[in-house]
Tab-separated table of C-alpha atoms and ligand atoms in Angstrom:
chain	number	residue	atom	x	y	z
A	731	SER	CA	186.224	123.456	63.078
A	732	GLY	CA	183.095	123.484	65.179
A	733	CYS	CA	181.078	120.506	66.307
A	734	VAL	CA	179.144	118.250	64.026
A	735	GLY	CA	176.117	117.916	66.290
A	736	SER	CA	174.531	114.482	66.075
A	737	SER	CA	171.207	116.111	65.167
A	738	ASP	CA	172.567	117.579	61.965
A	739	LEU	CA	174.124	114.426	60.610
A	740	SER	CA	171.436	113.744	58.076
A	741	ALA	CA	171.097	111.047	55.468
A	742	SER	CA	171.987	111.642	51.841
A	743	VAL	CA	169.243	113.553	50.090
A	744	SER	CA	169.138	113.995	46.386
A	745	VAL	CA	170.616	117.092	44.800
A	746	PRO	CA	169.031	117.966	41.401
A	747	VAL	CA	170.524	116.120	38.432
A	748	ILE	CA	170.787	118.105	35.185
A	749	ASP	CA	171.645	116.604	31.823
A	750	LEU	CA	173.911	119.133	30.128
A	751	GLY	CA	173.602	117.193	26.884
A	752	LEU	CA	169.944	118.262	26.739
A	753	LEU	CA	170.587	122.005	27.071
A	754	PRO	CA	169.245	124.302	25.683
A	755	SER	CA	165.953	122.343	25.604
A	756	SER	CA	163.380	124.341	27.499
A	757	ASP	CA	162.661	121.567	30.028
A	758	GLU	CA	166.274	121.178	31.045
A	759	GLN	CA	166.797	124.962	31.001
A	760	GLY	CA	163.832	125.290	33.392
A	761	LYS	CA	165.312	122.654	35.709
A	762	LEU	CA	168.642	124.445	35.618
A	763	LYS	CA	167.066	127.762	36.552
A	764	LEU	CA	165.119	126.200	39.399
A	765	ALA	CA	168.211	124.464	40.763
A	766	LEU	CA	170.286	127.648	40.633
A	767	CYS	CA	167.611	129.900	42.136
A	768	SER	CA	166.903	127.514	45.009
A	769	GLY	CA	170.015	125.610	46.122
A	770	GLY	CA	172.621	127.006	43.720
A	771	CYS	CA	174.000	123.561	42.971
A	772	PHE	CA	173.321	120.481	40.913
A	773	GLN	CA	174.906	117.268	39.737
A	774	ALA	CA	175.795	117.374	36.058
A	775	ILE	CA	175.425	114.395	33.773
A	776	GLY	CA	175.754	114.446	29.980
A	777	HIS	CA	178.858	116.628	30.346
A	778	GLY	CA	180.732	114.703	27.663
A	779	ILE	CA	183.830	113.919	29.759
A	780	SER	CA	184.564	110.210	29.861
A	781	ASN	CA	184.705	108.276	33.080
A	782	SER	CA	188.206	107.106	32.281
A	783	PHE	CA	189.376	110.696	31.950
A	784	LEU	CA	187.734	111.677	35.258
A	785	ASN	CA	189.576	108.777	36.867
A	786	LYS	CA	192.811	110.079	35.401
A	787	VAL	CA	192.166	113.426	37.102
A	788	ARG	CA	191.495	111.650	40.383
A	789	GLY	CA	194.639	109.610	39.742
A	790	VAL	CA	196.972	112.601	39.540
A	791	ALA	CA	195.507	114.009	42.756
A	792	GLU	CA	196.073	110.670	44.443
A	793	GLN	CA	199.594	110.494	43.065
A	794	PHE	CA	200.378	113.861	44.631
A	795	SER	CA	198.873	112.812	47.965
A	796	GLN	CA	201.225	109.837	48.034
A	797	LEU	CA	204.403	111.862	47.646
A	798	LEU	CA	206.671	112.073	50.661
A	799	GLN	CA	206.086	115.101	52.822
A	800	GLU	CA	209.496	116.586	51.914
A	801	GLU	CA	208.624	116.256	48.264
A	802	LYS	CA	205.276	117.992	48.753
A	803	GLN	CA	206.937	120.777	50.687
A	804	LYS	CA	208.916	121.676	47.579
A	805	TYR	CA	205.684	123.078	46.192
A	806	SER	CA	204.590	124.740	49.382
A	807	ARG	CA	202.461	127.828	49.455
A	808	ALA	CA	203.867	131.126	50.648
A	809	ALA	CA	201.960	132.998	53.358
A	810	ASN	CA	198.863	134.709	51.969
A	811	GLN	CA	199.300	133.043	48.607
A	812	VAL	CA	196.754	130.748	47.050
A	813	GLU	CA	199.185	128.858	44.874
A	814	GLY	CA	201.070	125.909	46.262
A	815	TYR	CA	200.740	123.059	48.714
A	816	GLY	CA	199.657	123.802	52.220
A	817	TYR	CA	197.391	123.451	55.190
A	818	ASP	CA	194.823	125.935	56.374
A	819	LEU	CA	194.851	126.222	60.110
A	820	VAL	CA	192.012	128.238	61.501
A	821	VAL	CA	190.726	128.380	65.041
A	822	SER	CA	186.961	128.536	65.084
A	823	GLU	CA	184.662	130.104	67.637
A	824	LYS	CA	184.646	126.803	69.487
A	825	GLN	CA	188.407	126.432	69.521
A	826	TRP	CA	188.609	123.290	67.453
A	827	TYR	CA	191.227	123.308	64.789
A	828	VAL	CA	190.223	122.884	61.213
A	829	ILE	CA	192.886	121.196	59.210
A	830	CYS	CA	192.300	121.213	55.534
A	831	SER	CA	195.228	120.315	53.434
A	832	ASP	CA	195.144	121.440	49.907
A	833	LEU	CA	197.162	121.902	46.819
A	834	THR	CA	196.471	124.766	44.538
A	835	LEU	CA	198.084	124.627	41.165
A	836	SER	CA	197.192	127.341	38.786
A	837	ARG	CA	197.665	126.845	35.097
A	838	ARG	CA	200.018	129.791	35.100
A	839	THR	CA	202.567	128.386	37.495
A	840	VAL	CA	202.600	124.631	37.174
A	841	SER	CA	206.313	124.069	37.399
A	842	TYR	CA	206.944	120.778	39.063
A	843	GLU	CA	208.104	117.412	37.929
A	844	LEU	CA	204.816	115.599	37.922
A	845	ASN	CA	204.426	116.129	34.246
A	846	SER	CA	201.469	113.847	33.869
A	847	CYS	CA	199.718	115.980	36.453
A	848	ARG	CA	200.354	119.097	34.409
A	849	GLU	CA	199.151	117.473	31.203
A	850	VAL	CA	196.041	115.954	32.702
A	851	LEU	CA	195.076	119.186	34.419
A	852	HIS	CA	195.644	121.167	31.260
A	853	GLU	CA	193.352	118.857	29.319
A	854	TYR	CA	190.807	118.923	32.133
A	855	SER	CA	190.805	122.720	32.168
A	856	ILE	CA	190.054	122.818	28.426
A	857	LYS	CA	187.150	120.403	28.837
A	858	LEU	CA	185.755	122.316	31.801
A	859	LYS	CA	186.081	125.612	29.970
A	860	GLN	CA	183.721	124.262	27.296
A	861	LEU	CA	181.344	123.115	29.983
A	862	VAL	CA	181.251	126.440	31.823
A	863	ASP	CA	180.904	128.398	28.552
A	864	LEU	CA	177.784	126.376	27.847
A	865	LEU	CA	176.525	127.025	31.345
A	866	PHE	CA	176.906	130.793	31.529
A	867	LYS	CA	175.024	131.123	28.244
A	868	ALA	CA	172.242	128.810	29.440
A	869	MET	CA	172.090	130.693	32.740
A	870	ALA	CA	171.745	134.067	31.009
A	871	LYS	CA	169.078	132.718	28.658
A	872	SER	CA	167.121	131.224	31.526
A	873	LEU	CA	166.755	134.775	32.912
A	874	ALA	CA	165.778	136.161	29.480
A	875	LEU	CA	169.109	137.988	29.170
A	876	GLU	CA	171.533	138.260	26.247
A	877	GLU	CA	173.755	135.184	26.346
A	878	ASN	CA	176.911	137.163	27.152
A	879	SER	CA	175.399	139.237	29.951
A	880	PHE	CA	177.445	137.467	32.606
A	881	SER	CA	180.575	136.758	30.590
A	882	ASP	CA	180.889	140.447	29.674
A	883	GLN	CA	181.955	140.928	33.281
A	884	PHE	CA	184.607	138.195	33.293
A	885	GLY	CA	187.333	140.397	31.746
A	886	ASP	CA	189.889	139.344	29.143
A	887	ASN	CA	191.759	137.056	31.502
A	888	PRO	CA	189.320	135.120	33.662
A	889	VAL	CA	191.035	132.760	36.073
A	890	MET	CA	190.693	129.032	36.547
A	891	HIS	CA	192.193	127.533	39.694
A	892	VAL	CA	192.292	123.887	40.552
A	893	ARG	CA	192.552	122.594	44.081
A	894	PHE	CA	193.141	119.060	45.235
A	895	ASN	CA	191.535	118.594	48.636
A	896	PHE	CA	192.845	115.768	50.805
A	897	TYR	CA	190.823	114.903	53.887
A	898	PRO	CA	192.693	112.297	55.924
A	899	PRO	CA	190.775	109.904	58.176
A	900	CYS	CA	190.027	111.534	61.495
A	901	THR	CA	189.546	109.896	64.877
A	902	ARG	CA	186.923	112.443	65.967
A	903	PRO	CA	184.700	113.266	62.974
A	904	ASP	CA	182.098	114.475	65.470
A	905	LYS	CA	184.491	117.234	66.492
A	906	VAL	CA	186.523	118.030	63.412
A	907	LEU	CA	185.427	119.260	60.016
A	908	GLY	CA	187.415	118.816	56.819
A	909	LEU	CA	186.434	122.259	55.626
A	910	LYS	CA	184.407	124.697	57.671
A	911	ARG	CA	181.206	126.270	56.353
A	912	HIS	CA	181.781	128.702	53.512
A	913	SER	CA	180.556	129.696	50.097
A	914	ASP	CA	182.941	129.719	47.141
A	915	ARG	CA	184.326	133.004	45.931
A	916	SER	CA	184.249	131.892	42.275
A	917	TRP	CA	181.430	132.515	39.854
A	918	ILE	CA	181.160	128.770	39.330
A	919	THR	CA	182.952	125.763	40.818
A	920	VAL	CA	183.027	122.313	39.292
A	921	LEU	CA	183.806	119.609	41.821
A	922	LEU	CA	184.933	116.085	41.109
A	923	GLN	CA	184.092	114.109	44.220
A	924	ASP	CA	185.950	111.104	45.534
A	925	GLU	CA	184.658	107.989	43.795
A	926	GLN	CA	183.723	106.268	47.051
A	927	VAL	CA	183.847	108.554	50.035
A	928	GLU	CA	181.114	111.098	50.740
A	929	GLY	CA	181.757	114.231	52.771
A	930	LEU	CA	180.408	117.320	51.012
A	931	GLN	CA	177.332	118.848	52.636
A	932	PHE	CA	175.014	121.716	51.703
A	933	VAL	CA	172.483	123.504	53.859
A	934	LYS	CA	168.891	122.794	52.916
A	935	ASP	CA	165.918	123.856	55.042
A	936	GLU	CA	168.375	124.638	57.819
A	937	LYS	CA	169.768	121.117	57.801
A	938	TRP	CA	173.012	119.793	56.432
A	939	ILE	CA	172.471	117.381	53.583
A	940	THR	CA	175.172	115.105	52.233
A	941	VAL	CA	175.804	115.013	48.505
A	942	PRO	CA	175.709	111.374	47.446
A	943	VAL	CA	178.554	109.918	45.455
A	944	ILE	CA	177.323	109.095	41.962
A	945	PRO	CA	179.873	107.759	39.499
A	946	HIS	CA	180.594	109.914	36.463
A	947	VAL	CA	178.850	112.992	37.845
A	948	LEU	CA	180.324	116.466	38.291
A	949	VAL	CA	178.994	118.575	41.143
A	950	VAL	CA	178.383	122.123	39.929
A	951	LYS	CA	177.927	124.892	42.466
A	952	LEU	CA	177.685	128.600	41.999
A	953	GLY	CA	179.927	130.946	43.888
A	954	ASP	CA	179.538	134.433	45.338
A	955	GLN	CA	180.552	136.209	42.132
A	956	MET	CA	177.486	134.768	40.406
A	957	GLN	CA	175.167	135.650	43.284
A	958	ILE	CA	176.417	139.244	42.977
A	959	MET	CA	176.156	139.406	39.158
A	960	SER	CA	172.656	137.895	39.184
A	961	ASN	CA	171.558	140.431	41.829
A	962	GLY	CA	170.822	137.620	44.264
A	963	ILE	CA	168.597	135.589	41.920
A	964	PHE	CA	171.078	132.734	41.661
A	965	LYS	CA	172.412	131.396	44.947
A	966	SER	CA	175.930	130.741	46.107
A	967	PRO	CA	175.337	127.804	48.442
A	968	VAL	CA	176.850	127.462	51.893
A	969	HIS	CA	178.666	124.161	52.173
A	970	ARG	CA	181.195	122.313	54.286
A	971	VAL	CA	183.042	118.987	54.336
A	972	VAL	CA	182.811	116.410	57.114
A	973	THR	CA	185.481	113.851	57.940
A	974	ASN	CA	185.246	110.126	58.644
A	975	THR	CA	187.233	107.649	60.715
A	976	ASP	CA	188.412	105.199	58.097
A	977	LYS	CA	189.041	106.625	54.696
A	978	LEU	CA	191.044	109.331	53.001
A	979	ARG	CA	188.773	111.440	50.810
A	980	ILE	CA	190.136	113.261	47.781
A	981	SER	CA	188.262	115.831	45.736
A	982	VAL	CA	189.286	118.047	42.847
A	983	ALA	CA	187.682	121.490	42.745
A	984	MET	CA	187.963	123.750	39.698
A	985	PHE	CA	187.148	127.368	40.476
A	986	ASN	CA	186.270	129.806	37.690
A	987	GLU	CA	186.764	133.401	38.641
A	988	VAL	CA	186.526	136.726	36.868
A	989	GLU	CA	189.716	138.609	36.066
A	990	PRO	CA	190.832	139.828	39.519
A	991	GLU	CA	191.050	143.538	38.655
A	992	LYS	CA	187.698	143.525	36.904
A	993	GLU	CA	184.908	145.225	38.768
A	994	ILE	CA	181.756	143.131	38.976
A	995	GLY	CA	178.230	144.009	39.994
A	996	PRO	CA	174.602	143.091	39.382
A	997	VAL	CA	173.662	142.882	35.670
A	998	GLU	CA	171.558	145.956	34.749
A	999	GLY	CA	168.738	143.849	33.258
A	1000	LEU	CA	168.193	142.216	36.660
A	1001	ILE	CA	167.635	145.432	38.577
A	1002	ASP	CA	164.221	147.106	38.693
A	1003	GLU	CA	161.900	148.607	41.259
A	1004	ASN	CA	160.661	145.192	42.352
A	1005	ARG	CA	164.205	143.921	42.684
A	1006	PRO	CA	166.440	146.806	43.658
A	1007	ARG	CA	170.199	146.487	43.425
A	1008	LEU	CA	171.285	144.186	46.264
A	1009	TYR	CA	175.064	144.425	46.008
A	1010	ARG	CA	177.592	147.155	45.462
A	1011	ASN	CA	180.210	146.758	42.733
A	1012	VAL	CA	183.381	144.980	43.851
A	1013	LYS	CA	186.916	144.477	42.592
A	1014	ILE	CA	189.472	141.841	43.619
A	1015	TYR	CA	186.679	139.840	45.195
A	1016	ALA	CA	188.922	136.796	45.660
A	1017	SER	CA	191.180	138.317	48.294
A	1018	PHE	CA	188.272	140.152	49.906
A	1019	ASN	CA	186.460	136.834	50.283
A	1020	TYR	CA	189.530	135.130	51.749
A	1021	GLU	CA	190.002	137.843	54.354
A	1022	CYS	CA	186.356	137.541	55.392
A	1023	PHE	CA	186.648	133.733	55.590
A	1024	GLN	CA	189.652	134.006	57.900
A	1025	LYS	CA	187.851	136.492	60.143
A	1026	GLY	CA	184.684	134.392	60.256
A	1027	LYS	CA	182.661	137.056	58.402
A	1028	VAL	CA	180.171	136.288	55.622
A	1029	PRO	CA	181.635	137.994	52.518
A	1030	LEU	CA	178.320	138.374	50.680
A	1031	GLU	CA	176.886	140.230	53.659
A	1032	GLU	CA	179.824	142.616	53.548
A	1033	VAL	CA	179.089	143.692	49.945
A	1034	LYS	CA	175.328	143.880	50.399
A	1035	PHE	CA	173.386	147.126	50.623
A	1036	HIS	CA	171.589	147.181	53.939
A	1037	ALA	CA	168.372	149.163	54.073
B	451	LIG	C1	186.162	123.780	48.262
B	451	LIG	C2	185.108	122.794	48.619
B	451	LIG	C3	184.389	120.520	48.693
B	451	LIG	C4	184.919	119.125	48.708
B	451	LIG	O1	187.287	123.322	47.936
B	451	LIG	O2	185.864	124.992	48.295
B	451	LIG	O3	184.048	123.197	49.009
B	451	LIG	O4	184.100	118.208	48.630
B	451	LIG	N1	185.389	121.490	48.478
B	451	LIG	O5	186.133	118.938	48.832
B	452	LIG	NI1	183.817	125.267	48.608
């Protein structure tokens, strides 16, 4: 979707690296706050998940990508559903097609024969749950809030979705994106990048910067739900994925979302006369965000109070 102008193909620039093993030391907490208030993303080390396990997660994604098309179609996604295998076909303003193939398997509905996939993802979700629990507490503390200030809004049944993204090689990477610019609808997304192939880009100082591939790192990015709950203090970064001519790129994204029916809004302690409430309360943000994405609207702008 859209053109990748030659001027915005920039070299890899570093994205902050945070050692989760050092939290809640005040130095690391300070770095975390800075990263989340500026770019809204960082690369996590010290997360306690072994490299061999991360490779297992990549392995099951790869295994799925190698299934025959008919086999994959058995798990296909119904129209307007997020669960299942499918392609997103969207025509952009410039009339290029974006083709992003993905597989969404929620923990609730995993029902296919790739049992190792189910087991590995289940184990991965437990490990990531521990990681995100640590993070929301550290994030609240870094803003001098009670540690459950954000999680109080998650509801009794917060959702975790995993998506395998497959970006096949593309003959015209200058013309075709893997995933068009967007911000995630989650409150936090943990992304396991391909071990070798770069492609994820964030906007920094109005330029696209490529996230380097560092072994054993998890890319953590905030989503819109956290920008809303933090009254705009933490950022939900705009990002996209570029394609390349020679190599398939696989990534595994784990999205953490609040319970869909739960209304979310800015935390009271983050609203005062210097920082008035920026966003209205919203429910079912996930589908609202998806509709906006399809229409080319910026969802966060749609829930913002405009003076
Ligand atoms: C996403 C996403 C990035 C990637 O799935 O929302 O931004 O590198 N993925 O695949
Ligand atoms: Ni994304």
